[in-house]
XYZ file of C-alpha atoms in Angstrom:
364
model
C 108.082 146.100 33.139
C 108.803 149.813 32.408
C 105.606 151.884 32.852
C 105.157 154.239 29.721
C 102.206 155.999 31.328
C 103.729 158.273 33.954
C 101.199 159.936 36.160
C 102.021 163.508 36.819
C 98.983 165.590 37.587
C 99.012 169.337 37.829
C 102.398 169.738 36.015
C 102.473 172.817 33.990
C 105.280 174.097 31.835
C 104.923 177.429 33.483
C 105.021 175.987 37.048
C 108.639 175.363 37.142
C 109.369 178.885 36.154
C 106.820 180.442 38.473
C 107.847 178.610 41.398
C 111.637 178.631 40.817
C 113.649 180.073 43.802
C 115.712 182.030 41.415
C 112.673 183.991 40.471
C 111.604 184.888 44.142
C 112.713 188.024 45.625
C 114.030 188.082 49.157
C 111.507 188.710 51.793
C 112.500 189.672 55.511
C 111.223 187.322 58.077
C 108.465 188.801 60.266
C 109.163 189.450 63.956
C 108.711 186.462 66.203
C 108.680 184.002 63.383
C 110.990 181.736 61.358
C 111.066 180.834 57.662
C 110.445 177.119 57.087
C 111.991 175.196 54.174
C 111.232 171.578 53.407
C 112.807 168.595 51.895
C 110.980 165.204 51.121
C 112.673 161.934 50.786
C 110.295 160.848 48.105
C 107.478 158.212 48.034
C 106.908 154.590 48.652
C 105.856 153.101 45.458
C 103.339 150.367 44.736
C 103.936 146.757 45.491
C 102.167 143.490 46.687
C 102.739 141.808 49.975
C 102.201 137.905 50.012
C 99.644 137.970 52.724
C 96.137 139.421 51.923
C 95.669 141.387 55.176
C 94.429 144.955 55.415
C 95.964 147.831 57.234
C 93.344 149.084 59.500
C 92.018 152.538 59.011
C 93.771 154.045 62.078
C 95.150 157.356 63.269
C 98.795 157.456 64.278
C 99.555 153.907 65.305
C 102.699 154.561 67.291
C 103.284 151.330 69.159
C 101.171 149.386 66.847
C 102.696 150.243 63.524
C 101.833 148.296 60.471
C 104.667 146.903 58.315
C 105.198 148.807 54.960
C 104.609 146.593 51.795
C 107.907 144.841 50.981
C 110.314 145.528 49.637
C 109.823 149.188 50.573
C 111.866 151.180 48.223
C 111.668 154.982 48.008
C 111.312 156.959 44.660
C 111.791 160.591 44.351
C 108.976 162.631 42.858
C 109.662 164.107 39.259
C 110.533 167.648 39.119
C 107.379 169.650 38.750
C 105.164 167.403 40.822
C 102.733 169.379 42.984
C 101.959 168.913 46.553
C 99.811 170.463 49.231
C 101.345 170.765 52.698
C 98.902 170.724 55.662
C 100.335 172.032 58.957
C 98.792 172.495 62.248
C 100.274 173.795 65.713
C 99.997 172.042 68.983
C 97.775 173.674 71.555
C 99.623 175.081 74.427
C 97.013 174.597 76.856
C 96.851 170.720 76.821
C 99.970 169.827 74.849
C 98.408 167.002 73.001
C 95.738 168.431 70.579
C 96.346 170.431 67.465
C 94.749 173.653 65.998
C 92.783 173.987 62.727
C 95.102 172.764 59.803
C 96.316 175.387 57.325
C 97.335 174.753 53.668
C 100.229 175.695 51.581
C 100.981 174.779 47.917
C 104.335 173.413 46.780
C 106.011 172.178 43.733
C 109.064 169.924 43.442
C 111.852 172.105 42.129
C 114.999 169.868 42.398
C 115.750 166.259 43.220
C 119.422 166.195 44.652
C 121.106 164.376 47.334
C 118.357 161.837 47.738
C 115.669 164.423 48.552
C 113.076 166.493 46.760
C 113.461 170.249 47.515
C 109.924 171.936 47.739
C 109.284 175.426 46.519
C 106.136 177.424 47.598
C 103.609 178.639 45.063
C 100.472 180.743 45.599
C 96.986 179.377 45.531
C 93.759 180.708 43.970
C 90.122 179.922 44.651
C 88.282 178.665 41.423
C 84.678 177.570 41.665
C 84.731 177.308 45.526
C 87.976 175.249 45.610
C 91.536 176.028 46.113
C 94.099 175.387 43.343
C 97.779 175.817 43.292
C 98.391 179.001 40.993
C 101.100 178.336 38.550
C 101.472 181.969 37.565
C 102.588 183.432 40.846
C 105.407 182.710 43.175
C 104.454 181.849 46.642
C 105.980 183.430 49.858
C 107.880 181.223 52.137
C 106.045 179.701 55.060
C 106.628 181.697 58.281
C 105.777 180.097 61.526
C 105.773 181.053 65.192
C 107.787 178.969 67.707
C 106.062 175.756 68.877
C 105.326 172.149 67.911
C 103.788 171.365 64.624
C 102.641 168.381 62.682
C 103.027 168.465 58.875
C 101.190 166.395 56.129
C 101.872 166.138 52.499
C 99.654 165.071 49.661
C 100.514 164.600 45.970
C 99.368 165.457 43.418
C 97.741 168.707 44.560
C 94.251 168.149 43.332
C 91.771 171.171 43.837
C 90.651 171.132 47.550
C 87.612 172.579 49.258
C 88.151 175.677 51.410
C 87.738 173.461 54.536
C 90.688 171.317 53.234
C 88.724 168.256 51.845
C 88.822 166.609 48.532
C 87.188 163.802 46.684
C 89.526 161.027 45.229
C 87.762 158.714 42.774
C 88.815 155.552 40.937
C 91.150 156.401 38.159
C 93.156 158.912 40.213
C 96.512 158.411 41.820
C 97.236 159.740 45.295
C 100.268 159.839 47.602
C 100.076 161.117 51.162
C 101.333 161.068 54.649
C 100.106 157.922 56.407
C 99.776 157.377 60.118
C 99.629 153.669 59.992
C 103.370 153.390 59.279
C 106.251 154.688 61.418
C 108.086 155.581 58.177
C 105.347 157.790 56.875
C 103.507 159.235 59.687
C 103.263 162.899 60.720
C 105.756 163.216 63.573
C 105.534 166.424 65.823
C 108.332 168.803 64.826
C 109.465 171.562 67.065
C 109.898 174.929 65.362
C 112.362 177.495 66.943
C 112.776 181.119 66.185
C 116.517 181.361 65.564
C 119.063 183.877 64.581
C 119.521 182.798 61.066
C 115.759 183.101 60.447
C 115.426 179.911 58.572
C 114.772 176.331 59.733
C 115.087 173.327 57.419
C 112.781 170.378 57.882
C 113.164 166.934 56.368
C 109.803 165.325 56.233
C 108.931 161.631 56.255
C 108.149 159.932 52.785
C 104.626 159.798 51.546
C 102.846 156.544 50.391
C 100.435 155.562 47.660
C 96.940 155.686 49.030
C 95.410 153.707 46.053
C 95.826 150.320 44.506
C 97.029 149.938 40.958
C 95.878 147.826 38.077
C 98.453 147.183 35.323
C 97.573 145.525 32.002
C 99.790 143.773 29.437
C 98.108 141.983 26.380
C 100.603 140.037 24.203
C 100.258 138.897 20.489
C 100.250 135.063 20.341
C 99.807 132.567 17.774
C 98.057 133.654 14.652
C 97.733 137.326 15.706
C 99.172 139.765 13.274
C 97.577 142.996 14.662
C 96.351 143.891 18.078
C 94.792 147.316 18.730
C 92.857 148.787 21.630
C 89.252 150.037 20.872
C 88.325 153.387 22.199
C 86.237 151.901 24.915
C 89.540 150.631 26.270
C 89.504 148.615 29.469
C 86.340 148.935 31.595
C 86.535 148.011 35.384
C 83.433 147.684 37.574
C 82.577 146.590 41.121
C 85.176 149.003 42.697
C 84.666 151.073 45.959
C 81.994 153.777 45.374
C 83.318 157.011 46.942
C 79.967 158.828 46.723
C 77.585 156.434 48.486
C 78.543 154.431 51.568
C 75.062 152.827 52.822
C 74.287 154.070 56.262
C 76.606 156.895 55.834
C 74.797 158.142 52.847
C 76.261 160.547 50.382
C 79.728 161.604 51.131
C 80.968 164.610 49.084
C 84.594 164.241 50.071
C 86.496 161.137 51.220
C 89.893 162.778 52.084
C 90.558 165.562 54.608
C 93.550 166.946 56.338
C 92.285 166.044 59.784
C 92.616 163.009 62.078
C 92.495 159.628 60.504
C 91.309 160.931 57.018
C 94.949 161.315 55.920
C 94.353 157.772 54.541
C 91.715 156.582 52.039
C 89.349 154.118 53.735
C 88.919 150.604 52.214
C 85.172 149.914 51.572
C 83.171 147.185 50.001
C 82.889 147.133 46.109
C 79.675 148.312 44.347
C 78.714 146.941 40.962
C 77.497 150.413 39.960
C 80.967 151.957 40.490
C 83.154 151.857 37.524
C 86.199 153.324 35.696
C 87.519 153.197 32.200
C 91.149 153.191 30.956
C 90.447 154.729 27.457
C 92.093 153.192 24.372
C 93.784 156.399 23.801
C 95.742 155.901 27.045
C 96.745 152.297 26.221
C 100.112 152.155 24.610
C 101.636 149.719 21.853
C 105.069 148.472 22.782
C 107.786 147.601 20.173
C 106.816 143.851 20.278
C 103.046 144.698 19.593
C 101.945 144.235 23.162
C 99.454 146.632 24.634
C 100.223 148.175 28.031
C 98.478 150.442 30.374
C 97.784 151.176 34.167
C 95.130 152.798 36.285
C 94.617 153.739 40.099
C 91.797 152.197 41.875
C 90.390 152.892 45.518
C 91.017 150.320 48.116
C 88.279 147.822 47.797
C 86.973 144.688 49.390
C 85.669 142.319 46.754
C 84.352 139.499 48.920
C 80.759 139.967 48.024
C 80.942 141.977 44.830
C 83.558 140.842 42.282
C 85.558 143.289 40.243
C 84.816 142.812 36.582
C 87.582 143.737 33.982
C 86.418 143.943 30.344
C 88.962 144.313 27.562
C 87.809 146.041 24.255
C 90.270 145.230 21.468
C 90.672 144.579 17.742
C 92.393 141.284 16.920
C 93.507 141.086 13.399
C 91.021 144.008 12.775
C 88.175 142.108 14.338
C 86.488 144.031 17.370
C 86.278 141.591 20.291
C 85.879 141.547 24.079
C 87.303 139.729 26.984
C 86.101 139.742 30.597
C 87.817 138.320 33.810
C 86.602 138.566 37.403
C 88.579 139.519 40.630
C 86.942 138.207 43.837
C 87.498 137.081 47.353
C 90.416 139.348 47.834
C 91.386 142.875 49.085
C 92.534 145.451 46.677
C 95.040 147.085 49.063
C 96.610 150.574 48.880
C 100.307 150.793 47.741
C 99.897 147.469 46.001
C 99.859 146.708 42.128
C 97.627 144.006 40.670
C 99.250 143.080 37.289
C 97.106 141.319 34.627
C 98.766 139.560 31.849
C 97.029 138.257 28.783
C 98.202 136.443 25.570
C 95.796 136.427 22.674
C 95.819 133.555 20.270
C 93.885 132.840 17.072
C 93.447 129.062 16.123
C 91.212 127.695 13.456
C 89.707 131.169 13.201
C 88.764 131.280 16.866
C 90.099 134.002 19.147
C 91.278 132.696 22.588
C 92.833 134.421 25.544
C 95.372 132.704 27.842
C 95.030 134.588 31.108
C 96.732 134.828 34.361
C 96.970 137.340 37.087
C 100.347 138.121 38.650
C 100.692 140.129 41.828
C 104.112 141.356 42.306
C 106.230 144.317 43.531
C 107.043 146.756 40.698
C 110.022 149.028 41.240
C 109.466 151.277 38.253
C 106.559 153.254 39.842
C 107.180 157.002 39.782
C 103.769 157.954 40.898
C 103.229 161.711 40.793
């Protein structure tokens, strides 16, 4: 199924111009440093494994790597996608810990040779948060010699000055992930060389949210099928703002330690998100389609309720289905398929839920 609703957060028309390398004027490399340029192989999209087992919320697993959702296929980010690069230098005194992370904004400028080429953009502070500035070209990243860890996150949502952000239901997020050997932040030595430039190929990033996709078909006796503005309402998801004993959490992602992944939590009936009718598309055969990102959620005690608001032959109607006793895992897609029929004047919905790998996710 081809996804019509491509998520590209933070792409602005001027950004491609502002961050284009052709626009950047040469800058001499400071003494004792090297200019660092990055290439990204892309992202691991969203699929579903046959086993409902969760990947633990762990730091870099190393000898205990988790297996990627299969089949694990990489997709390049679209040109114009925005990213934050978090980087930290290893401390010389102990050789194991790393210093305070720093942040650099990037945009995907080209997608050639199987890699995304990243170009720096400047950042600006708006209402106490850092945002990528699409109006100014960023200076290259200059680093001293040493060993560094680099983490990427896309899209480049606004981030607090201490490098934290809140990711809610309805948002998509791709990032470095220490649970998988293919996506972890491996230590990379930086050397000051005579050329003044070091090129680094980063590991791919992977989706940190689950995805719900919806397809609603016209069946027997259905002549028109239209989404109402209320769209599709989903409740019982993870609540990123209130975690019981932990209390209110202003942020649920940070650049440090294990928080490069979104933690799976129990569902909360008070937590909901809406896919508006304006974002649900009508296919050529009259079917309605849409998709939305949801936080990793345990539904064992609180079921996830999905309520569809649509007009069948001009008559407003609703249909609800429940998802329970399962894990909504990151990097998986949960695909809902409905066929609407009208028989003897009564509207009925034939429902099934299909969980399968989808290779057409672009994700950015």
